[in-house]
PDB file of C-alpha atoms in Angstrom:
ATOM      1  CA  MET O1289     110.644  74.628 109.429  1.00 79.00           C
ATOM      2  CA  GLU O1290     114.169  74.975 107.977  1.00 82.00           C
ATOM      3  CA  HIS O1291     114.726  71.219 107.821  1.00 88.00           C
ATOM      4  CA  ARG O1292     111.730  70.934 105.476  1.00 95.00           C
ATOM      5  CA  ILE O1293     113.158  73.293 102.838  1.00 97.00           C
ATOM      6  CA  ASP O1294     114.361  71.678  99.609  1.00 97.00           C
ATOM      7  CA  SER O1295     118.159  71.364  99.840  1.00 96.00           C
ATOM      8  CA  GLU O1296     118.750  73.351  96.624  1.00 97.00           C
ATOM      9  CA  LEU O1297     116.638  76.232  97.922  1.00 97.00           C
ATOM     10  CA  LYS O1298     118.245  76.634 101.368  1.00 95.00           C
ATOM     11  CA  GLU O1299     121.480  78.444 100.546  1.00 93.00           C
ATOM     12  CA  THR O1300     119.930  81.288  98.576  1.00 93.00           C
ATOM     13  CA  LEU O1301     117.280  81.845 101.228  1.00 93.00           C
ATOM     14  CA  ALA O1302     120.004  82.361 103.832  1.00 88.00           C
ATOM     15  CA  ILE O1303     121.611  85.206 101.871  1.00 91.00           C
ATOM     16  CA  PHE O1304     118.466  86.742 100.355  1.00 91.00           C
ATOM     17  CA  PRO O1305     117.837  90.110 102.056  1.00 92.00           C
ATOM     18  CA  PRO O1306     114.523  90.299 103.933  1.00 94.00           C
ATOM     19  CA  LEU O1307     111.964  92.676 102.445  1.00 96.00           C
ATOM     20  CA  ASP O1308     111.233  95.904 104.301  1.00 96.00           C
ATOM     21  CA  LEU O1309     107.672  97.072 103.701  1.00 98.00           C
ATOM     22  CA  ASP O1310     107.906  99.755 106.389  1.00 97.00           C
ATOM     23  CA  ASN O1311     110.009 101.704 103.883  1.00 97.00           C
ATOM     24  CA  VAL O1312     108.445 100.853 100.542  1.00 98.00           C
ATOM     25  CA  GLN O1313     110.108 103.578  98.493  1.00 97.00           C
ATOM     26  CA  ALA O1314     113.549 102.720  99.833  1.00 97.00           C
ATOM     27  CA  THR O1315     112.917  99.054  99.108  1.00 97.00           C
ATOM     28  CA  ARG O1316     111.878  99.885  95.545  1.00 97.00           C
ATOM     29  CA  GLU O1317     115.005 101.955  95.039  1.00 96.00           C
ATOM     30  CA  GLY O1318     117.189  99.221  96.495  1.00 95.00           C
ATOM     31  CA  MET O1319     115.664  96.595  94.212  1.00 94.00           C
ATOM     32  CA  ALA O1320     116.145  98.847  91.182  1.00 94.00           C
ATOM     33  CA  ALA O1321     119.781  99.488  92.104  1.00 93.00           C
ATOM     34  CA  VAL O1322     120.706  95.791  92.106  1.00 91.00           C
ATOM     35  CA  ALA O1323     118.516  94.741  89.180  1.00 90.00           C
ATOM     36  CA  VAL O1324     120.459  93.284  86.260  1.00 91.00           C
ATOM     37  CA  PRO O1325     118.792  93.686  82.840  1.00 93.00           C
ATOM     38  CA  ALA O1326     117.864  90.336  81.343  1.00 95.00           C
ATOM     39  CA  PRO O1327     119.361  89.479  77.947  1.00 95.00           C
ATOM     40  CA  ILE O1328     116.974  89.820  75.037  1.00 96.00           C
ATOM     41  CA  GLU O1329     117.061  86.864  72.698  1.00 96.00           C
ATOM     42  CA  GLU O1330     117.905  87.637  69.070  1.00 96.00           C
ATOM     43  CA  HIS O1331     114.650  86.347  67.663  1.00 96.00           C
ATOM     44  CA  ILE O1332     112.425  88.190  70.168  1.00 98.00           C
ATOM     45  CA  THR O1333     111.335  91.820  70.073  1.00 98.00           C
ATOM     46  CA  ILE O1334     110.389  93.707  73.223  1.00 98.00           C
ATOM     47  CA  GLU O1335     108.455  96.923  72.766  1.00 98.00           C
ATOM     48  CA  ASN O1336     107.310  99.389  75.401  1.00 98.00           C
ATOM     49  CA  LYS O1337     104.054 101.091  74.530  1.00 98.00           C
ATOM     50  CA  VAL O1338     101.968 103.667  76.382  1.00 98.00           C
ATOM     51  CA  ILE O1339      98.204 103.251  76.231  1.00 98.00           C
ATOM     52  CA  GLN O1340      95.337 105.080  77.870  1.00 97.00           C
ATOM     53  CA  GLY O1341      94.576 103.728  81.301  1.00 97.00           C
ATOM     54  CA  PRO O1342      91.652 104.386  83.641  1.00 96.00           C
ATOM     55  CA  ASP O1343      91.027 108.053  84.473  1.00 90.00           C
ATOM     56  CA  ASN O1344      92.966 108.967  81.304  1.00 92.00           C
ATOM     57  CA  HIS O1345      96.340 108.283  82.896  1.00 96.00           C
ATOM     58  CA  SER O1346      99.198 106.877  80.825  1.00 98.00           C
ATOM     59  CA  LEU O1347      99.660 103.125  81.252  1.00 98.00           C
ATOM     60  CA  ARG O1348     102.817 101.373  80.060  1.00 98.00           C
ATOM     61  CA  ILE O1349     102.689  97.889  78.625  1.00 98.00           C
ATOM     62  CA  ARG O1350     105.614  95.737  77.495  1.00 98.00           C
ATOM     63  CA  ILE O1351     105.036  93.562  74.433  1.00 98.00           C
ATOM     64  CA  TYR O1352     107.051  90.401  73.727  1.00 98.00           C
ATOM     65  CA  LYS O1353     106.846  88.871  70.249  1.00 98.00           C
ATOM     66  CA  SER O1354     108.771  86.393  68.145  1.00 98.00           C
ATOM     67  CA  LYS O1355     110.376  87.737  64.970  1.00 97.00           C
ATOM     68  CA  GLU O1356     109.778  84.270  63.530  1.00 94.00           C
ATOM     69  CA  GLN O1357     106.012  84.294  64.105  1.00 95.00           C
ATOM     70  CA  LYS O1358     104.373  83.069  60.896  1.00 92.00           C
ATOM     71  CA  GLU O1359     100.829  82.478  62.107  1.00 95.00           C
ATOM     72  CA  ILE O1360      98.255  83.929  64.467  1.00 97.00           C
ATOM     73  CA  TYR O1361      99.269  83.206  68.064  1.00 97.00           C
ATOM     74  CA  PRO O1362      97.346  83.135  71.331  1.00 98.00           C
ATOM     75  CA  GLY O1363      97.720  86.194  73.557  1.00 98.00           C
ATOM     76  CA  LEU O1364      98.811  86.164  77.206  1.00 98.00           C
ATOM     77  CA  LEU O1365      98.577  89.122  79.583  1.00 99.00           C
ATOM     78  CA  TRP O1366     101.262  88.791  82.245  1.00 99.00           C
ATOM     79  CA  ILE O1367     100.885  90.580  85.614  1.00 99.00           C
ATOM     80  CA  HIS O1368     104.021  90.904  87.751  1.00 98.00           C
ATOM     81  CA  GLY O1369     104.124  90.239  91.483  1.00 98.00           C
ATOM     82  CA  GLY O1370     105.409  92.250  94.427  1.00 98.00           C
ATOM     83  CA  GLY O1371     102.834  92.243  97.202  1.00 98.00           C
ATOM     84  CA  TYR O1372     100.774  94.896  95.370  1.00 98.00           C
ATOM     85  CA  VAL O1373     103.468  97.436  96.328  1.00 98.00           C
ATOM     86  CA  LEU O1374     106.659  96.410  94.496  1.00 98.00           C
ATOM     87  CA  GLY O1375     107.818  95.231  91.085  1.00 98.00           C
ATOM     88  CA  ALA O1376     107.930  96.137  87.398  1.00 97.00           C
ATOM     89  CA  PRO O1377     107.458  94.248  84.111  1.00 98.00           C
ATOM     90  CA  GLU O1378     111.207  94.105  83.438  1.00 98.00           C
ATOM     91  CA  GLY O1379     111.635  91.770  86.405  1.00 97.00           C
ATOM     92  CA  ASP O1380     109.932  89.012  84.400  1.00 98.00           C
ATOM     93  CA  ASP O1381     111.692  89.556  81.063  1.00 98.00           C
ATOM     94  CA  VAL O1382     113.246  86.082  81.097  1.00 98.00           C
ATOM     95  CA  LEU O1383     109.953  84.339  81.873  1.00 98.00           C
ATOM     96  CA  CYS O1384     107.941  86.351  79.354  1.00 98.00           C
ATOM     97  CA  GLN O1385     110.439  85.473  76.627  1.00 98.00           C
ATOM     98  CA  ARG O1386     110.112  81.826  77.591  1.00 98.00           C
ATOM     99  CA  PHE O1387     106.337  82.024  77.181  1.00 98.00           C
ATOM    100  CA  VAL O1388     106.902  83.409  73.679  1.00 98.00           C
ATOM    101  CA  ASN O1389     109.366  80.641  72.819  1.00 97.00           C
ATOM    102  CA  ASP O1390     107.819  77.603  74.465  1.00 98.00           C
ATOM    103  CA  ALA O1391     104.108  78.428  74.603  1.00 98.00           C
ATOM    104  CA  ASN O1392     104.033  80.053  71.143  1.00 97.00           C
ATOM    105  CA  CYS O1393     102.161  83.150  72.221  1.00 98.00           C
ATOM    106  CA  VAL O1394     102.388  86.928  72.207  1.00 98.00           C
ATOM    107  CA  VAL O1395     102.921  88.242  75.735  1.00 98.00           C
ATOM    108  CA  VAL O1396     101.878  91.652  77.023  1.00 99.00           C
ATOM    109  CA  SER O1397     103.039  92.657  80.522  1.00 99.00           C
ATOM    110  CA  VAL O1398     101.328  95.545  82.281  1.00 99.00           C
ATOM    111  CA  ASP O1399     103.063  98.167  84.430  1.00 98.00           C
ATOM    112  CA  TYR O1400     100.092  98.696  86.738  1.00 98.00           C
ATOM    113  CA  ARG O1401     100.085 101.363  89.430  1.00 98.00           C
ATOM    114  CA  LEU O1402     101.212 100.272  92.886  1.00 98.00           C
ATOM    115  CA  ALA O1403      99.897 100.711  96.405  1.00 98.00           C
ATOM    116  CA  PRO O1404     100.078 102.496  98.789  1.00 98.00           C
ATOM    117  CA  GLU O1405     100.069 105.475  96.406  1.00 98.00           C
ATOM    118  CA  HIS O1406      97.411 103.775  94.293  1.00 98.00           C
ATOM    119  CA  PRO O1407      95.352 101.303  96.350  1.00 98.00           C
ATOM    120  CA  TYR O1408      92.550  99.067  95.073  1.00 98.00           C
ATOM    121  CA  PRO O1409      90.887  99.347  92.592  1.00 98.00           C
ATOM    122  CA  ALA O1410      93.566 101.253  90.616  1.00 98.00           C
ATOM    123  CA  PRO O1411      95.945  98.294  90.014  1.00 98.00           C
ATOM    124  CA  LEU O1412      93.087  95.997  88.976  1.00 98.00           C
ATOM    125  CA  GLU O1413      91.539  98.585  86.664  1.00 98.00           C
ATOM    126  CA  ASP O1414      94.953  99.087  85.051  1.00 98.00           C
ATOM    127  CA  CYS O1415      95.138  95.346  84.397  1.00 99.00           C
ATOM    128  CA  TYR O1416      91.648  95.360  82.918  1.00 98.00           C
ATOM    129  CA  ALA O1417      92.524  98.321  80.669  1.00 98.00           C
ATOM    130  CA  ALA O1418      95.597  96.438  79.413  1.00 98.00           C
ATOM    131  CA  LEU O1419      93.587  93.266  78.788  1.00 98.00           C
ATOM    132  CA  LYS O1420      90.894  95.182  76.948  1.00 98.00           C
ATOM    133  CA  TRP O1421      93.560  96.893  74.830  1.00 98.00           C
ATOM    134  CA  VAL O1422      95.042  93.516  73.921  1.00 98.00           C
ATOM    135  CA  ALA O1423      91.640  92.182  72.844  1.00 98.00           C
ATOM    136  CA  ASP O1424      90.786  95.366  70.944  1.00 98.00           C
ATOM    137  CA  HIS O1425      94.140  95.284  69.099  1.00 98.00           C
ATOM    138  CA  ALA O1426      94.219  91.566  68.325  1.00 98.00           C
ATOM    139  CA  ASP O1427      94.785  92.176  64.613  1.00 98.00           C
ATOM    140  CA  GLU O1428      97.668  94.549  65.264  1.00 97.00           C
ATOM    141  CA  LEU O1429      99.271  92.073  67.682  1.00 98.00           C
ATOM    142  CA  ARG O1430      98.550  89.145  65.356  1.00 97.00           C
ATOM    143  CA  ILE O1431      96.759  87.197  68.084  1.00 98.00           C
ATOM    144  CA  ASP O1432      93.579  85.154  68.122  1.00 97.00           C
ATOM    145  CA  PRO O1433      91.091  86.885  70.471  1.00 96.00           C
ATOM    146  CA  THR O1434      89.402  83.519  71.128  1.00 95.00           C
ATOM    147  CA  ARG O1435      92.671  82.254  72.624  1.00 97.00           C
ATOM    148  CA  LEU O1436      93.346  84.852  75.274  1.00 98.00           C
ATOM    149  CA  GLY O1437      94.817  84.131  78.699  1.00 98.00           C
ATOM    150  CA  ILE O1438      95.908  85.985  81.815  1.00 99.00           C
ATOM    151  CA  ALA O1439      98.651  84.999  84.240  1.00 99.00           C
ATOM    152  CA  GLY O1440     100.744  86.246  87.121  1.00 99.00           C
ATOM    153  CA  ALA O1441     102.508  85.194  90.309  1.00 98.00           C
ATOM    154  CA  SER O1442     101.948  86.175  93.947  1.00 98.00           C
ATOM    155  CA  ALA O1443     100.214  89.588  93.925  1.00 98.00           C
ATOM    156  CA  GLY O1444     100.196  89.200  90.139  1.00 99.00           C
ATOM    157  CA  GLY O1445      98.345  85.943  90.736  1.00 99.00           C
ATOM    158  CA  GLY O1446      95.921  87.761  93.001  1.00 99.00           C
ATOM    159  CA  LEU O1447      95.286  90.341  90.302  1.00 99.00           C
ATOM    160  CA  THR O1448      94.914  87.512  87.767  1.00 99.00           C
ATOM    161  CA  ALA O1449      92.222  85.800  89.852  1.00 99.00           C
ATOM    162  CA  ALA O1450      90.442  89.116  90.446  1.00 99.00           C
ATOM    163  CA  LEU O1451      90.705  90.070  86.779  1.00 99.00           C
ATOM    164  CA  ALA O1452      89.142  86.758  85.747  1.00 99.00           C
ATOM    165  CA  LEU O1453      86.121  87.582  87.930  1.00 98.00           C
ATOM    166  CA  LEU O1454      85.925  91.159  86.658  1.00 98.00           C
ATOM    167  CA  THR O1455      86.217  90.098  83.025  1.00 98.00           C
ATOM    168  CA  ARG O1456      83.542  87.437  83.474  1.00 98.00           C
ATOM    169  CA  ASP O1457      81.146  89.944  85.010  1.00 98.00           C
ATOM    170  CA  ARG O1458      81.836  92.676  82.449  1.00 98.00           C
ATOM    171  CA  ASN O1459      81.460  90.045  79.735  1.00 98.00           C
ATOM    172  CA  TYR O1460      84.488  91.251  77.765  1.00 98.00           C
ATOM    173  CA  PRO O1461      86.841  89.977  76.639  1.00 98.00           C
ATOM    174  CA  LYS O1462      86.249  86.238  76.756  1.00 97.00           C
ATOM    175  CA  LEU O1463      89.127  84.392  78.412  1.00 98.00           C
ATOM    176  CA  SER O1464      90.179  80.856  77.582  1.00 97.00           C
ATOM    177  CA  PHE O1465      92.778  80.516  80.347  1.00 98.00           C
ATOM    178  CA  GLN O1466      93.855  81.942  83.683  1.00 98.00           C
ATOM    179  CA  MET O1467      97.023  81.099  85.589  1.00 99.00           C
ATOM    180  CA  PRO O1468      97.196  82.661  89.074  1.00 99.00           C
ATOM    181  CA  LEU O1469     100.425  81.191  90.434  1.00 99.00           C
ATOM    182  CA  TYR O1470     100.619  80.973  94.257  1.00 99.00           C
ATOM    183  CA  PRO O1471      98.156  83.860  94.319  1.00 99.00           C
ATOM    184  CA  MET O1472      97.762  86.507  97.022  1.00 99.00           C
ATOM    185  CA  ILE O1473      93.982  86.347  97.310  1.00 99.00           C
ATOM    186  CA  ASP O1474      92.933  86.385 100.988  1.00 98.00           C
ATOM    187  CA  ASP O1475      93.200  89.709 102.829  1.00 98.00           C
ATOM    188  CA  ARG O1476      92.131  88.104 106.117  1.00 98.00           C
ATOM    189  CA  ASN O1477      95.615  86.564 106.484  1.00 98.00           C
ATOM    190  CA  ASN O1478      94.310  83.946 108.932  1.00 98.00           C
ATOM    191  CA  THR O1479      94.712  80.543 107.262  1.00 98.00           C
ATOM    192  CA  PRO O1480      96.879  77.932 109.012  1.00 98.00           C
ATOM    193  CA  SER O1481      99.654  78.364 106.443  1.00 98.00           C
ATOM    194  CA  SER O1482      99.641  82.162 106.648  1.00 98.00           C
ATOM    195  CA  LEU O1483      99.957  81.919 110.444  1.00 98.00           C
ATOM    196  CA  GLU O1484     102.583  79.166 110.183  1.00 96.00           C
ATOM    197  CA  ILE O1485     105.057  81.075 107.983  1.00 96.00           C
ATOM    198  CA  LYS O1486     106.529  83.775 110.218  1.00 92.00           C
ATOM    199  CA  GLY O1487     110.299  83.734 109.704  1.00 91.00           C
ATOM    200  CA  HIS O1488     112.464  84.710 106.746  1.00 93.00           C
ATOM    201  CA  MET O1489     110.745  82.734 103.980  1.00 96.00           C
ATOM    202  CA  ILE O1490     110.722  85.467 101.284  1.00 97.00           C
ATOM    203  CA  TRP O1491     107.095  86.304 102.202  1.00 98.00           C
ATOM    204  CA  ASN O1492     105.505  85.735 105.584  1.00 98.00           C
ATOM    205  CA  HIS O1493     102.558  86.607 107.801  1.00 98.00           C
ATOM    206  CA  SER O1494     103.864  90.055 108.743  1.00 98.00           C
ATOM    207  CA  LEU O1495     104.757  91.104 105.188  1.00 98.00           C
ATOM    208  CA  ASN O1496     101.411  89.809 103.987  1.00 98.00           C
ATOM    209  CA  GLN O1497      99.593  91.925 106.554  1.00 98.00           C
ATOM    210  CA  LYS O1498     101.461  95.053 105.500  1.00 98.00           C
ATOM    211  CA  GLY O1499     100.928  94.405 101.801  1.00 98.00           C
ATOM    212  CA  TRP O1500      97.185  93.967 102.240  1.00 98.00           C
ATOM    213  CA  GLU O1501      96.918  97.031 104.480  1.00 98.00           C
ATOM    214  CA  MET O1502      98.508  99.167 101.759  1.00 98.00           C
ATOM    215  CA  TYR O1503      96.526  97.623  98.903  1.00 98.00           C
ATOM    216  CA  LEU O1504      93.157  97.912 100.661  1.00 98.00           C
ATOM    217  CA  ASN O1505      93.926 101.189 102.407  1.00 97.00           C
ATOM    218  CA  GLY O1506      93.427  99.622 105.834  1.00 98.00           C
ATOM    219  CA  ALA O1507      90.148  97.861 105.040  1.00 98.00           C
ATOM    220  CA  ASN O1508      91.739  94.386 104.970  1.00 98.00           C
ATOM    221  CA  GLY O1509      90.029  91.869 107.211  1.00 98.00           C
ATOM    222  CA  SER O1510      86.814  93.874 107.374  1.00 98.00           C
ATOM    223  CA  ASP O1511      83.399  92.733 106.191  1.00 96.00           C
ATOM    224  CA  ASN O1512      83.246  95.052 103.178  1.00 92.00           C
ATOM    225  CA  VAL O1513      86.127  93.746 101.048  1.00 98.00           C
ATOM    226  CA  PRO O1514      84.767  92.841  97.584  1.00 98.00           C
ATOM    227  CA  PRO O1515      85.801  89.714  95.653  1.00 98.00           C
ATOM    228  CA  TYR O1516      87.460  91.903  93.006  1.00 98.00           C
ATOM    229  CA  ALA O1517      89.866  93.056  95.723  1.00 98.00           C
ATOM    230  CA  ALA O1518      90.493  89.609  97.225  1.00 98.00           C
ATOM    231  CA  ALA O1519      89.336  86.669  95.122  1.00 98.00           C
ATOM    232  CA  ALA O1520      89.117  84.355  98.148  1.00 98.00           C
ATOM    233  CA  ARG O1521      86.037  86.386  99.086  1.00 98.00           C
ATOM    234  CA  ALA O1522      84.180  85.265  95.952  1.00 98.00           C
ATOM    235  CA  ASP O1523      81.260  82.890  96.482  1.00 97.00           C
ATOM    236  CA  ASP O1524      80.529  82.324  92.802  1.00 98.00           C
ATOM    237  CA  LEU O1525      83.438  81.063  90.694  1.00 98.00           C
ATOM    238  CA  SER O1526      81.275  79.600  87.947  1.00 98.00           C
ATOM    239  CA  GLY O1527      81.965  80.594  84.373  1.00 98.00           C
ATOM    240  CA  LEU O1528      85.700  81.111  84.888  1.00 98.00           C
ATOM    241  CA  PRO O1529      88.130  79.749  82.296  1.00 98.00           C
ATOM    242  CA  PHE O1530      90.411  76.732  82.552  1.00 98.00           C
ATOM    243  CA  THR O1531      92.715  77.406  85.499  1.00 98.00           C
ATOM    244  CA  TYR O1532      96.269  76.333  86.237  1.00 98.00           C
ATOM    245  CA  THR O1533      97.817  77.132  89.594  1.00 98.00           C
ATOM    246  CA  CYS O1534     100.573  75.926  91.872  1.00 98.00           C
ATOM    247  CA  VAL O1535     102.041  76.740  95.273  1.00 98.00           C
ATOM    248  CA  GLY O1536     104.913  75.654  97.512  1.00 98.00           C
ATOM    249  CA  GLN O1537     104.013  73.713 100.636  1.00 98.00           C
ATOM    250  CA  LEU O1538     105.998  76.238 102.731  1.00 98.00           C
ATOM    251  CA  ASP O1539     104.266  79.253 101.182  1.00 98.00           C
ATOM    252  CA  PRO O1540     101.923  81.341 103.352  1.00 98.00           C
ATOM    253  CA  PHE O1541      99.485  81.220 100.410  1.00 98.00           C
ATOM    254  CA  ARG O1542      99.287  77.411 100.461  1.00 98.00           C
ATOM    255  CA  ASP O1543      95.915  77.145 102.159  1.00 98.00           C
ATOM    256  CA  GLU O1544      94.163  79.992 100.353  1.00 98.00           C
ATOM    257  CA  THR O1545      95.338  78.413  97.081  1.00 98.00           C
ATOM    258  CA  LEU O1546      94.030  75.000  98.144  1.00 98.00           C
ATOM    259  CA  GLN O1547      90.684  76.533  99.123  1.00 98.00           C
ATOM    260  CA  TYR O1548      90.503  78.432  95.827  1.00 98.00           C
ATOM    261  CA  VAL O1549      91.192  75.259  93.836  1.00 98.00           C
ATOM    262  CA  THR O1550      88.460  73.411  95.758  1.00 98.00           C
ATOM    263  CA  LYS O1551      85.917  76.169  95.116  1.00 98.00           C
ATOM    264  CA  LEU O1552      86.818  76.247  91.409  1.00 98.00           C
ATOM    265  CA  CYS O1553      86.310  72.482  91.149  1.00 98.00           C
ATOM    266  CA  GLN O1554      82.975  72.698  92.943  1.00 98.00           C
ATOM    267  CA  ALA O1555      81.919  75.471  90.539  1.00 98.00           C
ATOM    268  CA  GLY O1556      82.561  73.206  87.547  1.00 98.00           C
ATOM    269  CA  VAL O1557      85.742  74.971  86.397  1.00 98.00           C
ATOM    270  CA  ASP O1558      88.493  72.821  84.872  1.00 98.00           C
ATOM    271  CA  VAL O1559      91.585  73.054  87.090  1.00 98.00           C
ATOM    272  CA  GLU O1560      95.139  71.747  87.095  1.00 98.00           C
ATOM    273  CA  PHE O1561      97.001  72.195  90.368  1.00 98.00           C
ATOM    274  CA  HIS O1562     100.498  71.387  91.658  1.00 98.00           C
ATOM    275  CA  LEU O1563     101.777  71.478  95.251  1.00 98.00           C
ATOM    276  CA  TYR O1564     105.573  71.509  95.641  1.00 98.00           C
ATOM    277  CA  PRO O1565     106.961  70.118  98.921  1.00 98.00           C
ATOM    278  CA  GLY O1566     109.967  71.903 100.415  1.00 98.00           C
ATOM    279  CA  CYS O1567     109.288  75.119  98.512  1.00 98.00           C
ATOM    280  CA  TYR O1568     108.815  78.612  99.918  1.00 98.00           C
ATOM    281  CA  HIS O1569     107.181  81.615  98.282  1.00 98.00           C
ATOM    282  CA  GLY O1570     108.506  82.484  94.822  1.00 98.00           C
ATOM    283  CA  PHE O1571     111.024  79.637  94.911  1.00 98.00           C
ATOM    284  CA  GLU O1572     111.276  79.206  91.151  1.00 98.00           C
ATOM    285  CA  SER O1573     112.242  82.840  90.570  1.00 96.00           C
ATOM    286  CA  ILE O1574     114.530  83.054  93.635  1.00 96.00           C
ATOM    287  CA  VAL O1575     116.500  79.902  92.736  1.00 97.00           C
ATOM    288  CA  PRO O1576     115.815  79.272  89.037  1.00 97.00           C
ATOM    289  CA  THR O1577     118.605  76.675  88.734  1.00 97.00           C
ATOM    290  CA  ALA O1578     117.104  74.283  91.303  1.00 98.00           C
ATOM    291  CA  ALA O1579     115.642  71.101  89.865  1.00 98.00           C
ATOM    292  CA  VAL O1580     112.237  71.734  91.448  1.00 98.00           C
ATOM    293  CA  SER O1581     112.230  75.302  90.064  1.00 98.00           C
ATOM    294  CA  GLN O1582     112.992  74.133  86.550  1.00 98.00           C
ATOM    295  CA  ARG O1583     110.263  71.518  86.813  1.00 98.00           C
ATOM    296  CA  ALA O1584     107.710  74.029  88.096  1.00 98.00           C
ATOM    297  CA  VAL O1585     108.385  76.603  85.368  1.00 98.00           C
ATOM    298  CA  THR O1586     108.343  73.961  82.655  1.00 98.00           C
ATOM    299  CA  GLU O1587     105.027  72.645  83.960  1.00 98.00           C
ATOM    300  CA  TYR O1588     103.265  76.008  84.019  1.00 98.00           C
ATOM    301  CA  VAL O1589     104.663  77.174  80.687  1.00 98.00           C
ATOM    302  CA  GLU O1590     103.578  73.884  79.127  1.00 98.00           C
ATOM    303  CA  ALA O1591     100.145  74.276  80.738  1.00 98.00           C
ATOM    304  CA  ALA O1592      99.755  77.676  79.077  1.00 98.00           C
ATOM    305  CA  LYS O1593     100.717  76.183  75.728  1.00 98.00           C
ATOM    306  CA  TYR O1594      98.414  73.194  76.167  1.00 97.00           C
ATOM    307  CA  VAL O1595      95.334  75.210  77.049  1.00 97.00           C
ATOM    308  CA  LEU O1596      95.809  78.230  74.788  1.00 97.00           C
ATOM    309  CA  HIS O1597      96.350  76.046  71.750  1.00 96.00           C
ATOM    310  CA  ARG O1598      93.321  73.847  72.503  1.00 89.00           C
ATOM    311  CA  LYS O1599      90.960  76.807  72.142  1.00 54.00           C
ATOM    312  CA  ILE O1600      89.122  76.000  75.370  1.00 44.00           C
ATOM    313  CA  SER O1601      86.478  78.644  75.936  1.00 41.00           C
ATOM    314  CA  VAL O1602      84.312  79.735  78.825  1.00 40.00           C
ATOM    315  CA  PRO O1603      80.886  78.040  78.521  1.00 40.00           C
ATOM    316  CA  LEU O1604      78.124  80.286  77.196  1.00 34.00           C
TER     317      LEU O1604
END
């Protein structure tokens, strides 16, 4: 397996500490201790705001806007990753600012509740509450509610795919774009790629099993997991918005992403998809300087710009 890894991605993988999901709180604290705040660009404002979440709990969102915005922009809800158990919006500050700059949009990132303390459906309902708030406050945010997208990576991609289904079925708000990047969408954890990736590859079969167990409170792999919990379970993907997704060929989520793309195409959904050879899970955030990482980020940021500014809508 190691000989297949892109040469620019190998060195960092060797020194990247393996994740410990047997001690989630300690892992969270360790990640927070080494986190370095991202620089905020002079022409971008970042505002933390607390809104009302489900069950009347306080839900934090992080809003990224350009000080130079002179027109109504599209809106993009960003959902961070972390296996449904780790992560915070600040971890994607650099990427969210890039969306503002290069995709000409207003970005809102949601600090959803995490498992195991808050298993499904709490994280998804938090994301829906944030999306609904964005649509309801389009004038305040200076965004066009007909050009609204959702995006996220890994577990954030899983929540993105689930949120697209939930939003379609609740019929509000209308989405013009979804971008679930290498999404965590199949709780059964039994595809060839999920079984193939077992060693230290950022995310692997064992970590995936633990993440799903915490998110679904032990119900993962059973017959009663709904599509809103694991989008790979969905039979009907019709009516979803234009979709962009990508995955590394050495990612345990390779096959569930490929299957998801196939089902979207068969359901008549417009899809753009990229498969990156030699790339493990989260490669573009782990080694952002690698040529393949720069290409991948540029391609998905440009995809967001292309679709959101074309005003593609879900068919009536």
